[in-house]
């Protein structure tokens, strides 16, 4: 029996119509239930409020995925402004809103390929439903189905719908449902329109998925860049820490060395002062003895004694030279500490000031010794003059 156009109603086309009716009626109801459950998880859990809040996003002409003209009339109808339920949404519109309103992510295989066998999430079953329709589309619309093909396709579709939460009893009853020519043609028309709309929806969802993947890659690149910068900052921090430890070690070493040198210089200074004091004492005693002998007329100065007096002067000069050398060494030590870096200056300032003080003390002692030697020399000259006068008197 013909029922308009090129459609011819036969047992074979009736089988195809029952399969289409199962997919459209049961499939739409089950996908709608998944969508409503996802909306309840949102904040606020109201379809109307979510549609109001996201209207600019859902209708944005520049967005990669948006509602088309017919879908906008359903979601944002004139009069009430926004749909108060999903009762008028078909599978294509429900699938689109699951992706762009509820932000449901597809399986690893994406929106257009069958999900992994072990994936039993609702979105995986929805994608399996779409893949089934696309793969079987030409077969169940353009040719009459044999009983064998009908049984195989019905079993495959039933498994998908039961995976979505469908009632096996209800699904089984529809298998023997009577389909008249007008109903068969109506389901065929709906099926073709659904196929057309859903392909557009999948293209939009794939565009969104591609954009999200691109954003994810950008975020990953930025994360890696931040990670590299963080590692570089940490490396620099470790380097600064290591440098500070090295500077601290150098400061400790310099302080130890300087303390050792200070002790050694103090010891040398004490030795020099003791030697000078002893020699000065011996010289004074010797001069006293000589003066006594001269006054008594019992002694004449000899060339050997004059030589000893000259050697005494030489010793004094050597002592002065030693003091000058010590001053130069102290100055070189100060310069070496200064060149150890700004970080060492603070720690060394106290040591340098102490050494400068020591140097000034040694310098003062040297000047006092020099003055003493000058007095000794003057006394020697006076002694020689006295001896000469004695000789003239004799």
PDB file of N, CA, C and O in Angstrom, residues 302-369:
ATOM      1  N   UNK A 302     137.894  51.631  73.497  1.00  0.00           N
ATOM      2  CA  UNK A 302     138.632  50.898  72.450  1.00  0.00           C
ATOM      3  C   UNK A 302     137.849  50.901  71.148  1.00  0.00           C
ATOM      4  O   UNK A 302     136.649  51.219  71.111  1.00  0.00           O
ATOM      5  N   UNK A 303     138.578  50.528  70.099  1.00  0.00           N
ATOM      6  CA  UNK A 303     137.919  50.442  68.778  1.00  0.00           C
ATOM      7  C   UNK A 303     136.825  49.386  68.777  1.00  0.00           C
ATOM      8  O   UNK A 303     135.786  49.522  68.116  1.00  0.00           O
ATOM      9  N   UNK A 304     137.047  48.309  69.548  1.00  0.00           N
ATOM     10  CA  UNK A 304     136.051  47.230  69.595  1.00  0.00           C
ATOM     11  C   UNK A 304     134.758  47.725  70.227  1.00  0.00           C
ATOM     12  O   UNK A 304     133.662  47.403  69.785  1.00  0.00           O
ATOM     13  N   UNK A 305     134.899  48.559  71.295  1.00  0.00           N
ATOM     14  CA  UNK A 305     133.700  49.064  71.933  1.00  0.00           C
ATOM     15  C   UNK A 305     132.958  50.033  71.033  1.00  0.00           C
ATOM     16  O   UNK A 305     131.728  50.066  70.985  1.00  0.00           O
ATOM     17  N   UNK A 306     133.763  50.862  70.289  1.00  0.00           N
ATOM     18  CA  UNK A 306     133.098  51.752  69.326  1.00  0.00           C
ATOM     19  C   UNK A 306     132.316  50.951  68.287  1.00  0.00           C
ATOM     20  O   UNK A 306     131.223  51.334  67.854  1.00  0.00           O
ATOM     21  N   UNK A 307     132.907  49.811  67.905  1.00  0.00           N
ATOM     22  CA  UNK A 307     132.217  48.938  66.942  1.00  0.00           C
ATOM     23  C   UNK A 307     130.915  48.409  67.535  1.00  0.00           C
ATOM     24  O   UNK A 307     129.881  48.323  66.857  1.00  0.00           O
ATOM     25  N   UNK A 308     130.962  48.075  68.842  1.00  0.00           N
ATOM     26  CA  UNK A 308     129.750  47.566  69.482  1.00  0.00           C
ATOM     27  C   UNK A 308     128.670  48.644  69.520  1.00  0.00           C
ATOM     28  O   UNK A 308     127.485  48.366  69.342  1.00  0.00           O
ATOM     29  N   UNK A 309     129.151  49.888  69.785  1.00  0.00           N
ATOM     30  CA  UNK A 309     128.154  50.977  69.766  1.00  0.00           C
ATOM     31  C   UNK A 309     127.514  51.125  68.379  1.00  0.00           C
ATOM     32  O   UNK A 309     126.291  51.341  68.236  1.00  0.00           O
ATOM     33  N   UNK A 310     128.345  50.995  67.345  1.00  0.00           N
ATOM     34  CA  UNK A 310     127.810  51.084  65.973  1.00  0.00           C
ATOM     35  C   UNK A 310     126.827  49.947  65.690  1.00  0.00           C
ATOM     36  O   UNK A 310     125.791  50.120  65.039  1.00  0.00           O
ATOM     37  N   UNK A 311     127.168  48.736  66.188  1.00  0.00           N
ATOM     38  CA  UNK A 311     126.271  47.592  65.985  1.00  0.00           C
ATOM     39  C   UNK A 311     124.953  47.806  66.713  1.00  0.00           C
ATOM     40  O   UNK A 311     123.892  47.381  66.248  1.00  0.00           O
ATOM     41  N   UNK A 312     125.041  48.468  67.860  1.00  0.00           N
ATOM     42  CA  UNK A 312     123.798  48.764  68.594  1.00  0.00           C
ATOM     43  C   UNK A 312     122.876  49.643  67.772  1.00  0.00           C
ATOM     44  O   UNK A 312     121.655  49.429  67.697  1.00  0.00           O
ATOM     45  N   UNK A 313     123.513  50.665  67.123  1.00  0.00           N
ATOM     46  CA  UNK A 313     122.697  51.506  66.237  1.00  0.00           C
ATOM     47  C   UNK A 313     122.068  50.695  65.100  1.00  0.00           C
ATOM     48  O   UNK A 313     120.928  50.907  64.691  1.00  0.00           O
ATOM     49  N   UNK A 314     122.874  49.770  64.560  1.00  0.00           N
ATOM     50  CA  UNK A 314     122.385  48.925  63.445  1.00  0.00           C
ATOM     51  C   UNK A 314     121.206  48.083  63.895  1.00  0.00           C
ATOM     52  O   UNK A 314     120.220  47.907  63.160  1.00  0.00           O
ATOM     53  N   UNK A 315     121.336  47.530  65.113  1.00  0.00           N
ATOM     54  CA  UNK A 315     120.227  46.711  65.647  1.00  0.00           C
ATOM     55  C   UNK A 315     118.959  47.558  65.746  1.00  0.00           C
ATOM     56  O   UNK A 315     117.852  47.117  65.410  1.00  0.00           O
ATOM     57  N   UNK A 316     119.102  48.791  66.201  1.00  0.00           N
ATOM     58  CA  UNK A 316     117.943  49.680  66.300  1.00  0.00           C
ATOM     59  C   UNK A 316     117.302  49.909  64.950  1.00  0.00           C
ATOM     60  O   UNK A 316     116.072  49.891  64.798  1.00  0.00           O
ATOM     61  N   UNK A 317     118.169  50.139  63.933  1.00  0.00           N
ATOM     62  CA  UNK A 317     117.633  50.348  62.582  1.00  0.00           C
ATOM     63  C   UNK A 317     116.904  49.109  62.081  1.00  0.00           C
ATOM     64  O   UNK A 317     115.853  49.179  61.448  1.00  0.00           O
ATOM     65  N   UNK A 318     117.481  47.928  62.351  1.00  0.00           N
ATOM     66  CA  UNK A 318     116.822  46.679  61.922  1.00  0.00           C
ATOM     67  C   UNK A 318     115.464  46.528  62.606  1.00  0.00           C
ATOM     68  O   UNK A 318     114.492  46.048  62.004  1.00  0.00           O
ATOM     69  N   UNK A 319     115.429  46.908  63.876  1.00  0.00           N
ATOM     70  CA  UNK A 319     114.154  46.821  64.570  1.00  0.00           C
ATOM     71  C   UNK A 319     113.102  47.722  63.931  1.00  0.00           C
ATOM     72  O   UNK A 319     111.935  47.349  63.765  1.00  0.00           O
ATOM     73  N   UNK A 320     113.555  48.928  63.566  1.00  0.00           N
ATOM     74  CA  UNK A 320     112.614  49.832  62.885  1.00  0.00           C
ATOM     75  C   UNK A 320     112.133  49.237  61.559  1.00  0.00           C
ATOM     76  O   UNK A 320     110.957  49.321  61.195  1.00  0.00           O
ATOM     77  N   UNK A 321     113.097  48.646  60.809  1.00  0.00           N
ATOM     78  CA  UNK A 321     112.724  48.009  59.533  1.00  0.00           C
ATOM     79  C   UNK A 321     111.729  46.877  59.763  1.00  0.00           C
ATOM     80  O   UNK A 321     110.793  46.659  58.980  1.00  0.00           O
ATOM     81  N   UNK A 322     111.967  46.084  60.827  1.00  0.00           N
ATOM     82  CA  UNK A 322     111.040  44.983  61.149  1.00  0.00           C
ATOM     83  C   UNK A 322     109.641  45.514  61.425  1.00  0.00           C
ATOM     84  O   UNK A 322     108.634  44.946  60.969  1.00  0.00           O
ATOM     85  N   UNK A 323     109.572  46.631  62.160  1.00  0.00           N
ATOM     86  CA  UNK A 323     108.276  47.216  62.447  1.00  0.00           C
ATOM     87  C   UNK A 323     107.580  47.699  61.178  1.00  0.00           C
ATOM     88  O   UNK A 323     106.369  47.557  61.006  1.00  0.00           O
ATOM     89  N   UNK A 324     108.365  48.293  60.254  1.00  0.00           N
ATOM     90  CA  UNK A 324     107.780  48.743  58.981  1.00  0.00           C
ATOM     91  C   UNK A 324     107.261  47.563  58.165  1.00  0.00           C
ATOM     92  O   UNK A 324     106.195  47.613  57.547  1.00  0.00           O
ATOM     93  N   UNK A 325     108.056  46.459  58.143  1.00  0.00           N
ATOM     94  CA  UNK A 325     107.618  45.244  57.404  1.00  0.00           C
ATOM     95  C   UNK A 325     106.338  44.695  58.007  1.00  0.00           C
ATOM     96  O   UNK A 325     105.411  44.290  57.299  1.00  0.00           O
ATOM     97  N   UNK A 326     106.269  44.668  59.331  1.00  0.00           N
ATOM     98  CA  UNK A 326     105.056  44.206  60.005  1.00  0.00           C
ATOM     99  C   UNK A 326     103.844  45.066  59.615  1.00  0.00           C
ATOM    100  O   UNK A 326     102.745  44.571  59.369  1.00  0.00           O
ATOM    101  N   UNK A 327     104.078  46.389  59.534  1.00  0.00           N
ATOM    102  CA  UNK A 327     102.988  47.287  59.138  1.00  0.00           C
ATOM    103  C   UNK A 327     102.510  46.994  57.726  1.00  0.00           C
ATOM    104  O   UNK A 327     101.315  46.979  57.442  1.00  0.00           O
ATOM    105  N   UNK A 328     103.449  46.722  56.802  1.00  0.00           N
ATOM    106  CA  UNK A 328     103.072  46.395  55.415  1.00  0.00           C
ATOM    107  C   UNK A 328     102.275  45.094  55.354  1.00  0.00           C
ATOM    108  O   UNK A 328     101.303  44.976  54.620  1.00  0.00           O
ATOM    109  N   UNK A 329     102.718  44.082  56.101  1.00  0.00           N
ATOM    110  CA  UNK A 329     101.994  42.798  56.114  1.00  0.00           C
ATOM    111  C   UNK A 329     100.575  42.994  56.653  1.00  0.00           C
ATOM    112  O   UNK A 329      99.625  42.413  56.148  1.00  0.00           O
ATOM    113  N   UNK A 330     100.480  43.834  57.686  1.00  0.00           N
ATOM    114  CA  UNK A 330      99.146  44.078  58.243  1.00  0.00           C
ATOM    115  C   UNK A 330      98.248  44.771  57.233  1.00  0.00           C
ATOM    116  O   UNK A 330      97.066  44.463  57.089  1.00  0.00           O
ATOM    117  N   UNK A 331      98.823  45.707  56.453  1.00  0.00           N
ATOM    118  CA  UNK A 331      98.054  46.418  55.431  1.00  0.00           C
ATOM    119  C   UNK A 331      97.621  45.469  54.322  1.00  0.00           C
ATOM    120  O   UNK A 331      96.493  45.536  53.822  1.00  0.00           O
ATOM    121  N   UNK A 332      98.533  44.551  53.898  1.00  0.00           N
ATOM    122  CA  UNK A 332      98.177  43.570  52.862  1.00  0.00           C
ATOM    123  C   UNK A 332      97.054  42.661  53.343  1.00  0.00           C
ATOM    124  O   UNK A 332      96.155  42.310  52.586  1.00  0.00           O
ATOM    125  N   UNK A 333      97.111  42.239  54.602  1.00  0.00           N
ATOM    126  CA  UNK A 333      96.037  41.402  55.140  1.00  0.00           C
ATOM    127  C   UNK A 333      94.701  42.144  55.094  1.00  0.00           C
ATOM    128  O   UNK A 333      93.665  41.582  54.734  1.00  0.00           O
ATOM    129  N   UNK A 334      94.717  43.437  55.435  1.00  0.00           N
ATOM    130  CA  UNK A 334      93.493  44.241  55.395  1.00  0.00           C
ATOM    131  C   UNK A 334      92.936  44.310  53.972  1.00  0.00           C
ATOM    132  O   UNK A 334      91.739  44.184  53.734  1.00  0.00           O
ATOM    133  N   UNK A 335      93.842  44.515  52.982  1.00  0.00           N
ATOM    134  CA  UNK A 335      93.403  44.585  51.584  1.00  0.00           C
ATOM    135  C   UNK A 335      92.823  43.262  51.125  1.00  0.00           C
ATOM    136  O   UNK A 335      91.834  43.214  50.394  1.00  0.00           O
ATOM    137  N   UNK A 336      93.446  42.139  51.519  1.00  0.00           N
ATOM    138  CA  UNK A 336      92.928  40.813  51.121  1.00  0.00           C
ATOM    139  C   UNK A 336      91.541  40.566  51.685  1.00  0.00           C
ATOM    140  O   UNK A 336      90.671  40.017  51.025  1.00  0.00           O
ATOM    141  N   UNK A 337      91.340  40.968  52.918  1.00  0.00           N
ATOM    142  CA  UNK A 337      90.014  40.774  53.526  1.00  0.00           C
ATOM    143  C   UNK A 337      88.979  41.631  52.804  1.00  0.00           C
ATOM    144  O   UNK A 337      87.847  41.230  52.571  1.00  0.00           O
ATOM    145  N   UNK A 338      89.410  42.875  52.418  1.00  0.00           N
ATOM    146  CA  UNK A 338      88.487  43.783  51.732  1.00  0.00           C
ATOM    147  C   UNK A 338      88.027  43.212  50.402  1.00  0.00           C
ATOM    148  O   UNK A 338      86.861  43.315  50.025  1.00  0.00           O
ATOM    149  N   UNK A 339      88.946  42.568  49.633  1.00  0.00           N
ATOM    150  CA  UNK A 339      88.609  42.032  48.310  1.00  0.00           C
ATOM    151  C   UNK A 339      87.819  40.742  48.376  1.00  0.00           C
ATOM    152  O   UNK A 339      87.478  40.179  47.360  1.00  0.00           O
ATOM    153  N   UNK A 340      87.514  40.232  49.536  1.00  0.00           N
ATOM    154  CA  UNK A 340      86.737  38.988  49.649  1.00  0.00           C
ATOM    155  C   UNK A 340      85.270  39.192  49.323  1.00  0.00           C
ATOM    156  O   UNK A 340      84.518  38.254  49.322  1.00  0.00           O
ATOM    157  N   UNK A 341      84.839  40.454  49.053  1.00  0.00           N
ATOM    158  CA  UNK A 341      83.458  40.676  48.631  1.00  0.00           C
ATOM    159  C   UNK A 341      82.678  41.475  49.653  1.00  0.00           C
ATOM    160  O   UNK A 341      83.044  41.560  50.813  1.00  0.00           O
ATOM    161  N   UNK A 342      81.596  42.053  49.173  1.00  0.00           N
ATOM    162  CA  UNK A 342      80.766  42.875  50.026  1.00  0.00           C
ATOM    163  C   UNK A 342      80.168  42.071  51.168  1.00  0.00           C
ATOM    164  O   UNK A 342      79.950  42.580  52.262  1.00  0.00           O
ATOM    165  N   UNK A 343      79.880  40.767  50.864  1.00  0.00           N
ATOM    166  CA  UNK A 343      79.266  39.922  51.899  1.00  0.00           C
ATOM    167  C   UNK A 343      80.202  39.694  53.075  1.00  0.00           C
ATOM    168  O   UNK A 343      79.772  39.356  54.182  1.00  0.00           O
ATOM    169  N   UNK A 344      81.542  39.826  52.851  1.00  0.00           N
ATOM    170  CA  UNK A 344      82.502  39.576  53.928  1.00  0.00           C
ATOM    171  C   UNK A 344      82.836  40.852  54.701  1.00  0.00           C
ATOM    172  O   UNK A 344      83.419  40.801  55.775  1.00  0.00           O
ATOM    173  N   UNK A 345      82.475  42.019  54.110  1.00  0.00           N
ATOM    174  CA  UNK A 345      82.887  43.278  54.715  1.00  0.00           C
ATOM    175  C   UNK A 345      82.301  43.458  56.110  1.00  0.00           C
ATOM    176  O   UNK A 345      82.973  43.909  57.027  1.00  0.00           O
ATOM    177  N   UNK A 346      81.014  43.106  56.217  1.00  0.00           N
ATOM    178  CA  UNK A 346      80.362  43.315  57.510  1.00  0.00           C
ATOM    179  C   UNK A 346      81.030  42.470  58.581  1.00  0.00           C
ATOM    180  O   UNK A 346      81.341  42.925  59.675  1.00  0.00           O
ATOM    181  N   UNK A 347      81.262  41.162  58.207  1.00  0.00           N
ATOM    182  CA  UNK A 347      81.857  40.257  59.178  1.00  0.00           C
ATOM    183  C   UNK A 347      83.295  40.599  59.501  1.00  0.00           C
ATOM    184  O   UNK A 347      83.792  40.305  60.592  1.00  0.00           O
ATOM    185  N   UNK A 348      84.038  41.224  58.575  1.00  0.00           N
ATOM    186  CA  UNK A 348      85.464  41.481  58.752  1.00  0.00           C
ATOM    187  C   UNK A 348      85.756  42.863  59.335  1.00  0.00           C
ATOM    188  O   UNK A 348      86.888  43.155  59.729  1.00  0.00           O
ATOM    189  N   UNK A 349      84.714  43.734  59.337  1.00  0.00           N
ATOM    190  CA  UNK A 349      84.978  45.107  59.754  1.00  0.00           C
ATOM    191  C   UNK A 349      85.563  45.175  61.171  1.00  0.00           C
ATOM    192  O   UNK A 349      86.500  45.912  61.453  1.00  0.00           O
ATOM    193  N   UNK A 350      84.966  44.353  62.050  1.00  0.00           N
ATOM    194  CA  UNK A 350      85.453  44.364  63.434  1.00  0.00           C
ATOM    195  C   UNK A 350      86.891  43.894  63.514  1.00  0.00           C
ATOM    196  O   UNK A 350      87.722  44.465  64.233  1.00  0.00           O
ATOM    197  N   UNK A 351      87.200  42.801  62.733  1.00  0.00           N
ATOM    198  CA  UNK A 351      88.564  42.247  62.763  1.00  0.00           C
ATOM    199  C   UNK A 351      89.567  43.272  62.220  1.00  0.00           C
ATOM    200  O   UNK A 351      90.663  43.464  62.768  1.00  0.00           O
ATOM    201  N   UNK A 352      89.173  43.959  61.134  1.00  0.00           N
ATOM    202  CA  UNK A 352      90.075  44.944  60.518  1.00  0.00           C
ATOM    203  C   UNK A 352      90.363  46.088  61.491  1.00  0.00           C
ATOM    204  O   UNK A 352      91.512  46.542  61.636  1.00  0.00           O
ATOM    205  N   UNK A 353      89.283  46.548  62.188  1.00  0.00           N
ATOM    206  CA  UNK A 353      89.473  47.652  63.126  1.00  0.00           C
ATOM    207  C   UNK A 353      90.426  47.248  64.254  1.00  0.00           C
ATOM    208  O   UNK A 353      91.272  48.036  64.686  1.00  0.00           O
ATOM    209  N   UNK A 354      90.265  45.975  64.732  1.00  0.00           N
ATOM    210  CA  UNK A 354      91.153  45.501  65.781  1.00  0.00           C
ATOM    211  C   UNK A 354      92.597  45.447  65.307  1.00  0.00           C
ATOM    212  O   UNK A 354      93.533  45.827  66.025  1.00  0.00           O
ATOM    213  N   UNK A 355      92.777  44.961  64.065  1.00  0.00           N
ATOM    214  CA  UNK A 355      94.151  44.855  63.534  1.00  0.00           C
ATOM    215  C   UNK A 355      94.769  46.227  63.313  1.00  0.00           C
ATOM    216  O   UNK A 355      95.970  46.433  63.499  1.00  0.00           O
ATOM    217  N   UNK A 356      93.913  47.177  62.857  1.00  0.00           N
ATOM    218  CA  UNK A 356      94.434  48.535  62.700  1.00  0.00           C
ATOM    219  C   UNK A 356      94.888  49.094  64.056  1.00  0.00           C
ATOM    220  O   UNK A 356      95.919  49.773  64.154  1.00  0.00           O
ATOM    221  N   UNK A 357      94.076  48.795  65.099  1.00  0.00           N
ATOM    222  CA  UNK A 357      94.436  49.245  66.439  1.00  0.00           C
ATOM    223  C   UNK A 357      95.760  48.634  66.889  1.00  0.00           C
ATOM    224  O   UNK A 357      96.624  49.303  67.452  1.00  0.00           O
ATOM    225  N   UNK A 358      95.899  47.283  66.590  1.00  0.00           N
ATOM    226  CA  UNK A 358      97.161  46.609  66.910  1.00  0.00           C
ATOM    227  C   UNK A 358      98.338  47.250  66.181  1.00  0.00           C
ATOM    228  O   UNK A 358      99.433  47.435  66.717  1.00  0.00           O
ATOM    229  N   UNK A 359      98.087  47.580  64.911  1.00  0.00           N
ATOM    230  CA  UNK A 359      99.147  48.191  64.098  1.00  0.00           C
ATOM    231  C   UNK A 359      99.551  49.542  64.681  1.00  0.00           C
ATOM    232  O   UNK A 359     100.736  49.886  64.751  1.00  0.00           O
ATOM    233  N   UNK A 360      98.522  50.313  65.080  1.00  0.00           N
ATOM    234  CA  UNK A 360      98.843  51.629  65.657  1.00  0.00           C
ATOM    235  C   UNK A 360      99.642  51.469  66.952  1.00  0.00           C
ATOM    236  O   UNK A 360     100.569  52.248  67.228  1.00  0.00           O
ATOM    237  N   UNK A 361      99.275  50.430  67.744  1.00  0.00           N
ATOM    238  CA  UNK A 361     100.019  50.196  68.976  1.00  0.00           C
ATOM    239  C   UNK A 361     101.475  49.833  68.676  1.00  0.00           C
ATOM    240  O   UNK A 361     102.407  50.320  69.315  1.00  0.00           O
ATOM    241  N   UNK A 362     101.633  48.928  67.659  1.00  0.00           N
ATOM    242  CA  UNK A 362     102.992  48.531  67.285  1.00  0.00           C
ATOM    243  C   UNK A 362     103.792  49.723  66.731  1.00  0.00           C
ATOM    244  O   UNK A 362     104.990  49.873  66.961  1.00  0.00           O
ATOM    245  N   UNK A 363     103.082  50.555  65.967  1.00  0.00           N
ATOM    246  CA  UNK A 363     103.752  51.719  65.386  1.00  0.00           C
ATOM    247  C   UNK A 363     104.219  52.668  66.501  1.00  0.00           C
ATOM    248  O   UNK A 363     105.334  53.210  66.467  1.00  0.00           O
ATOM    249  N   UNK A 364     103.302  52.833  67.490  1.00  0.00           N
ATOM    250  CA  UNK A 364     103.668  53.699  68.625  1.00  0.00           C
ATOM    251  C   UNK A 364     104.872  53.147  69.379  1.00  0.00           C
ATOM    252  O   UNK A 364     105.805  53.878  69.744  1.00  0.00           O
ATOM    253  N   UNK A 365     104.844  51.800  69.570  1.00  0.00           N
ATOM    254  CA  UNK A 365     105.973  51.157  70.250  1.00  0.00           C
ATOM    255  C   UNK A 365     107.268  51.344  69.458  1.00  0.00           C
ATOM    256  O   UNK A 365     108.352  51.582  70.002  1.00  0.00           O
ATOM    257  N   UNK A 366     107.145  51.213  68.116  1.00  0.00           N
ATOM    258  CA  UNK A 366     108.324  51.404  67.265  1.00  0.00           C
ATOM    259  C   UNK A 366     108.875  52.808  67.366  1.00  0.00           C
ATOM    260  O   UNK A 366     110.096  53.020  67.407  1.00  0.00           O
ATOM    261  N   UNK A 367     107.939  53.772  67.421  1.00  0.00           N
ATOM    262  CA  UNK A 367     108.401  55.164  67.536  1.00  0.00           C
ATOM    263  C   UNK A 367     109.094  55.390  68.882  1.00  0.00           C
ATOM    264  O   UNK A 367     110.112  56.094  68.972  1.00  0.00           O
ATOM    265  N   UNK A 368     108.497  54.768  69.933  1.00  0.00           N
ATOM    266  CA  UNK A 368     109.134  54.910  71.245  1.00  0.00           C
ATOM    267  C   UNK A 368     110.520  54.279  71.259  1.00  0.00           C
ATOM    268  O   UNK A 368     111.482  54.831  71.806  1.00  0.00           O
ATOM    269  N   UNK A 369     110.621  53.096  70.587  1.00  0.00           N
ATOM    270  CA  UNK A 369     111.924  52.424  70.512  1.00  0.00           C
ATOM    271  C   UNK A 369     112.935  53.268  69.738  1.00  0.00           C
ATOM    272  O   UNK A 369     114.114  53.393  70.101  1.00  0.00           O
TER     273      UNK A 369
END
